[in-house]
Amino acid sequence: MMVLSEDPKAQVGIWTHIRQARADLGLTPAGLKENGWAIAVDEVSERRDAADDAPVGEVPQQRRLRAVSGD
């Protein structure tokens, strides 16, 4: 539908269909409300921020690699 809408001679009905499809899929505020959906609050942002603040050179023990002999 988006490709069809780019044609200079596109009918207005295509845009109407695109607008309705966005709402049906919940991609607009009205569509979210119509479907009874809400965007959740980020509950793990504090933990993610704490992980980002960790010193760069430190790697937890369980994530370290070790060299092994290939012989």
mmCIF file of N, CA and C in Angstrom:
data_model
loop_
_atom_site.group_PDB
_atom_site.id
_atom_site.type_symbol
_atom_site.label_atom_id
_atom_site.label_comp_id
_atom_site.label_asym_id
_atom_site.label_seq_id
_atom_site.Cartn_x
_atom_site.Cartn_y
_atom_site.Cartn_z
ATOM 1 N N MET A 1 0.821 -1.197 0.000
ATOM 2 C CA MET A 1 0.000 0.000 0.000
ATOM 3 C C MET A 1 0.867 1.262 0.000
ATOM 4 N N MET A 2 1.979 1.203 0.735
ATOM 5 C CA MET A 2 2.847 2.387 0.773
ATOM 6 C C MET A 2 3.431 2.668 -0.609
ATOM 7 N N VAL A 3 3.802 1.616 -1.336
ATOM 8 C CA VAL A 3 4.344 1.799 -2.687
ATOM 9 C C VAL A 3 3.279 2.401 -3.592
ATOM 10 N N LEU A 4 2.065 1.901 -3.497
ATOM 11 C CA LEU A 4 0.982 2.445 -4.305
ATOM 12 C C LEU A 4 0.716 3.908 -3.974
ATOM 13 N N SER A 5 0.856 4.274 -2.712
ATOM 14 C CA SER A 5 0.574 5.647 -2.300
ATOM 15 C C SER A 5 1.603 6.641 -2.818
ATOM 16 N N GLU A 6 2.784 6.158 -3.223
ATOM 17 C CA GLU A 6 3.830 7.052 -3.725
ATOM 18 C C GLU A 6 3.590 7.480 -5.170
ATOM 19 N N ASP A 7 2.673 6.816 -5.851
ATOM 20 C CA ASP A 7 2.347 7.182 -7.221
ATOM 21 C C ASP A 7 1.638 8.541 -7.215
ATOM 22 N N PRO A 8 2.092 9.501 -8.050
ATOM 23 C CA PRO A 8 1.440 10.818 -8.075
ATOM 24 C C PRO A 8 -0.055 10.748 -8.410
ATOM 25 N N LYS A 9 -0.468 9.697 -9.097
ATOM 26 C CA LYS A 9 -1.872 9.558 -9.471
ATOM 27 C C LYS A 9 -2.635 8.646 -8.514
ATOM 28 N N ALA A 10 -2.072 8.410 -7.343
ATOM 29 C CA ALA A 10 -2.695 7.505 -6.367
ATOM 30 C C ALA A 10 -4.035 8.058 -5.903
ATOM 31 N N GLN A 11 -4.962 7.157 -5.684
ATOM 32 C CA GLN A 11 -6.285 7.558 -5.210
ATOM 33 C C GLN A 11 -6.240 7.855 -3.710
ATOM 34 N N VAL A 12 -7.104 8.716 -3.273
ATOM 35 C CA VAL A 12 -7.167 9.094 -1.864
ATOM 36 C C VAL A 12 -7.523 7.894 -0.994
ATOM 37 N N GLY A 13 -8.254 6.955 -1.531
ATOM 38 C CA GLY A 13 -8.673 5.778 -0.783
ATOM 39 C C GLY A 13 -7.496 4.957 -0.280
ATOM 40 N N ILE A 14 -6.362 5.021 -0.977
ATOM 41 C CA ILE A 14 -5.184 4.280 -0.526
ATOM 42 C C ILE A 14 -4.700 4.835 0.806
ATOM 43 N N TRP A 15 -4.648 6.155 0.927
ATOM 44 C CA TRP A 15 -4.219 6.757 2.196
ATOM 45 C C TRP A 15 -5.201 6.449 3.310
ATOM 46 N N THR A 16 -6.473 6.408 2.971
ATOM 47 C CA THR A 16 -7.482 6.054 3.971
ATOM 48 C C THR A 16 -7.245 4.634 4.459
ATOM 49 N N HIS A 17 -6.945 3.741 3.536
ATOM 50 C CA HIS A 17 -6.673 2.353 3.906
ATOM 51 C C HIS A 17 -5.413 2.255 4.766
ATOM 52 N N ILE A 18 -4.364 2.985 4.418
ATOM 53 C CA ILE A 18 -3.118 2.962 5.189
ATOM 54 C C ILE A 18 -3.369 3.478 6.607
ATOM 55 N N ARG A 19 -4.103 4.581 6.721
ATOM 56 C CA ARG A 19 -4.402 5.153 8.034
ATOM 57 C C ARG A 19 -5.177 4.152 8.896
ATOM 58 N N GLN A 20 -6.154 3.471 8.291
ATOM 59 C CA GLN A 20 -6.946 2.490 9.032
ATOM 60 C C GLN A 20 -6.111 1.281 9.419
ATOM 61 N N ALA A 21 -5.227 0.836 8.520
ATOM 62 C CA ALA A 21 -4.371 -0.318 8.824
ATOM 63 C C ALA A 21 -3.438 0.008 9.993
ATOM 64 N N ARG A 22 -2.900 1.215 10.025
ATOM 65 C CA ARG A 22 -2.030 1.608 11.148
ATOM 66 C C ARG A 22 -2.793 1.544 12.464
ATOM 67 N N ALA A 23 -4.011 2.041 12.456
ATOM 68 C CA ALA A 23 -4.826 2.007 13.679
ATOM 69 C C ALA A 23 -5.150 0.569 14.065
ATOM 70 N N ASP A 24 -5.511 -0.263 13.075
ATOM 71 C CA ASP A 24 -5.846 -1.666 13.356
ATOM 72 C C ASP A 24 -4.665 -2.423 13.950
ATOM 73 N N LEU A 25 -3.459 -2.073 13.520
ATOM 74 C CA LEU A 25 -2.261 -2.742 14.024
ATOM 75 C C LEU A 25 -1.773 -2.174 15.356
ATOM 76 N N GLY A 26 -2.415 -1.112 15.837
ATOM 77 C CA GLY A 26 -2.014 -0.507 17.100
ATOM 78 C C GLY A 26 -0.783 0.366 16.963
ATOM 79 N N LEU A 27 -0.552 0.913 15.773
ATOM 80 C CA LEU A 27 0.634 1.737 15.543
ATOM 81 C C LEU A 27 0.373 3.222 15.753
ATOM 82 N N THR A 28 -0.817 3.577 16.150
ATOM 83 C CA THR A 28 -1.172 4.963 16.436
ATOM 84 C C THR A 28 -1.735 5.027 17.855
ATOM 85 N N PRO A 29 -1.721 6.209 18.461
ATOM 86 C CA PRO A 29 -2.315 6.319 19.800
ATOM 87 C C PRO A 29 -3.779 5.862 19.833
ATOM 88 N N ALA A 30 -4.536 6.200 18.797
ATOM 89 C CA ALA A 30 -5.932 5.769 18.749
ATOM 90 C C ALA A 30 -6.018 4.250 18.623
ATOM 91 N N GLY A 31 -5.130 3.670 17.840
ATOM 92 C CA GLY A 31 -5.118 2.218 17.681
ATOM 93 C C GLY A 31 -4.755 1.500 18.959
ATOM 94 N N LEU A 32 -3.792 2.057 19.695
ATOM 95 C CA LEU A 32 -3.431 1.479 20.995
ATOM 96 C C LEU A 32 -4.645 1.471 21.917
ATOM 97 N N LYS A 33 -5.326 2.602 21.974
ATOM 98 C CA LYS A 33 -6.489 2.726 22.853
ATOM 99 C C LYS A 33 -7.611 1.788 22.416
ATOM 100 N N GLU A 34 -7.849 1.708 21.109
ATOM 101 C CA GLU A 34 -8.915 0.853 20.581
ATOM 102 C C GLU A 34 -8.666 -0.622 20.908
ATOM 103 N N ASN A 35 -7.405 -1.034 20.876
ATOM 104 C CA ASN A 35 -7.058 -2.420 21.179
ATOM 105 C C ASN A 35 -6.909 -2.683 22.677
ATOM 106 N N GLY A 36 -6.997 -1.627 23.473
ATOM 107 C CA GLY A 36 -6.851 -1.790 24.917
ATOM 108 C C GLY A 36 -5.409 -2.007 25.337
ATOM 109 N N TRP A 37 -4.480 -1.519 24.519
ATOM 110 C CA TRP A 37 -3.055 -1.701 24.791
ATOM 111 C C TRP A 37 -2.470 -0.442 25.404
ATOM 112 N N ALA A 38 -1.347 -0.614 26.087
ATOM 113 C CA ALA A 38 -0.594 0.513 26.629
ATOM 114 C C ALA A 38 0.889 0.181 26.526
ATOM 115 N N ILE A 39 1.701 1.185 26.373
ATOM 116 C CA ILE A 39 3.146 0.972 26.311
ATOM 117 C C ILE A 39 3.644 0.861 27.744
ATOM 118 N N ALA A 40 4.325 -0.227 28.038
ATOM 119 C CA ALA A 40 4.765 -0.518 29.401
ATOM 120 C C ALA A 40 5.913 0.396 29.824
ATOM 121 N N VAL A 41 5.986 0.610 31.113
ATOM 122 C CA VAL A 41 7.081 1.361 31.697
ATOM 123 C C VAL A 41 8.323 0.470 31.702
ATOM 124 N N ASP A 42 9.474 1.041 31.424
ATOM 125 C CA ASP A 42 10.724 0.279 31.410
ATOM 126 C C ASP A 42 11.116 -0.044 32.851
ATOM 127 N N GLU A 43 10.911 -1.297 33.245
ATOM 128 C CA GLU A 43 11.160 -1.704 34.627
ATOM 129 C C GLU A 43 12.608 -2.086 34.893
ATOM 130 N N VAL A 44 13.388 -2.287 33.875
ATOM 131 C CA VAL A 44 14.770 -2.735 34.085
ATOM 132 C C VAL A 44 15.794 -1.658 33.737
ATOM 133 N N SER A 45 15.350 -0.441 33.527
ATOM 134 C CA SER A 45 16.274 0.615 33.125
ATOM 135 C C SER A 45 17.345 0.884 34.180
ATOM 136 N N GLU A 46 16.992 0.797 35.459
ATOM 137 C CA GLU A 46 17.988 1.035 36.514
ATOM 138 C C GLU A 46 19.090 -0.011 36.463
ATOM 139 N N ARG A 47 18.729 -1.273 36.282
ATOM 140 C CA ARG A 47 19.737 -2.339 36.212
ATOM 141 C C ARG A 47 20.599 -2.175 34.970
ATOM 142 N N ARG A 48 19.984 -1.791 33.859
ATOM 143 C CA ARG A 48 20.730 -1.601 32.620
ATOM 144 C C ARG A 48 21.708 -0.435 32.774
ATOM 145 N N ASP A 49 21.262 0.655 33.395
ATOM 146 C CA ASP A 49 22.134 1.804 33.617
ATOM 147 C C ASP A 49 23.295 1.445 34.532
ATOM 148 N N ALA A 50 23.039 0.622 35.545
ATOM 149 C CA ALA A 50 24.099 0.204 36.463
ATOM 150 C C ALA A 50 25.132 -0.645 35.728
ATOM 151 N N ALA A 51 24.678 -1.485 34.819
ATOM 152 C CA ALA A 51 25.596 -2.317 34.048
ATOM 153 C C ALA A 51 26.438 -1.461 33.108
ATOM 154 N N ASP A 52 25.847 -0.400 32.575
ATOM 155 C CA ASP A 52 26.585 0.501 31.686
ATOM 156 C C ASP A 52 27.643 1.288 32.440
ATOM 157 N N ASP A 53 27.434 1.500 33.751
ATOM 158 C CA ASP A 53 28.378 2.274 34.561
ATOM 159 C C ASP A 53 29.549 1.440 35.064
ATOM 160 N N ALA A 54 29.554 0.143 34.826
ATOM 161 C CA ALA A 54 30.640 -0.717 35.293
ATOM 162 C C ALA A 54 31.944 -0.314 34.602
ATOM 163 N N PRO A 55 33.072 -0.438 35.311
ATOM 164 C CA PRO A 55 34.357 -0.089 34.706
ATOM 165 C C PRO A 55 34.597 -0.903 33.436
ATOM 166 N N VAL A 56 35.188 -0.264 32.450
ATOM 167 C CA VAL A 56 35.358 -0.878 31.143
ATOM 168 C C VAL A 56 36.292 -2.078 31.181
ATOM 169 N N GLY A 57 37.379 -2.004 31.941
ATOM 170 C CA GLY A 57 38.371 -3.072 31.945
ATOM 171 C C GLY A 57 37.963 -4.311 32.706
ATOM 172 N N GLU A 58 36.966 -4.216 33.551
ATOM 173 C CA GLU A 58 36.569 -5.351 34.378
ATOM 174 C C GLU A 58 35.557 -6.231 33.641
ATOM 175 N N VAL A 59 35.854 -7.521 33.581
ATOM 176 C CA VAL A 59 34.958 -8.494 32.969
ATOM 177 C C VAL A 59 34.622 -9.530 34.035
ATOM 178 N N PRO A 60 33.343 -9.795 34.265
ATOM 179 C CA PRO A 60 32.983 -10.798 35.270
ATOM 180 C C PRO A 60 33.649 -12.144 34.959
ATOM 181 N N GLN A 61 33.968 -12.887 35.993
ATOM 182 C CA GLN A 61 34.696 -14.149 35.859
ATOM 183 C C GLN A 61 34.001 -15.120 34.899
ATOM 184 N N GLN A 62 32.679 -15.227 34.966
ATOM 185 C CA GLN A 62 31.982 -16.194 34.131
ATOM 186 C C GLN A 62 32.022 -15.822 32.649
ATOM 187 N N ARG A 63 32.426 -14.613 32.297
ATOM 188 C CA ARG A 63 32.466 -14.204 30.903
ATOM 189 C C ARG A 63 33.875 -14.206 30.329
ATOM 190 N N ARG A 64 34.869 -14.541 31.115
ATOM 191 C CA ARG A 64 36.249 -14.534 30.629
ATOM 192 C C ARG A 64 36.534 -15.757 29.780
ATOM 193 N N LEU A 65 37.362 -15.570 28.778
ATOM 194 C CA LEU A 65 37.781 -16.676 27.931
ATOM 195 C C LEU A 65 39.187 -17.096 28.343
ATOM 196 N N ARG A 66 39.517 -18.328 28.058
ATOM 197 C CA ARG A 66 40.874 -18.760 28.345
ATOM 198 C C ARG A 66 41.411 -19.470 27.114
ATOM 199 N N ALA A 67 42.708 -19.383 26.941
ATOM 200 C CA ALA A 67 43.356 -20.015 25.801
ATOM 201 C C ALA A 67 43.537 -21.493 26.071
ATOM 202 N N VAL A 68 43.346 -22.297 25.054
ATOM 203 C CA VAL A 68 43.551 -23.741 25.160
ATOM 204 C C VAL A 68 44.490 -24.181 24.055
ATOM 205 N N SER A 69 45.198 -25.220 24.315
ATOM 206 C CA SER A 69 46.131 -25.735 23.332
ATOM 207 C C SER A 69 45.395 -26.485 22.233
ATOM 208 N N GLY A 70 45.778 -26.264 21.003
ATOM 209 C CA GLY A 70 45.137 -26.919 19.887
ATOM 210 C C GLY A 70 45.819 -28.220 19.492
ATOM 211 N N ASP A 71 46.802 -28.663 20.280
ATOM 212 C CA ASP A 71 47.564 -29.880 19.935
ATOM 213 C C ASP A 71 46.854 -31.135 20.347
#
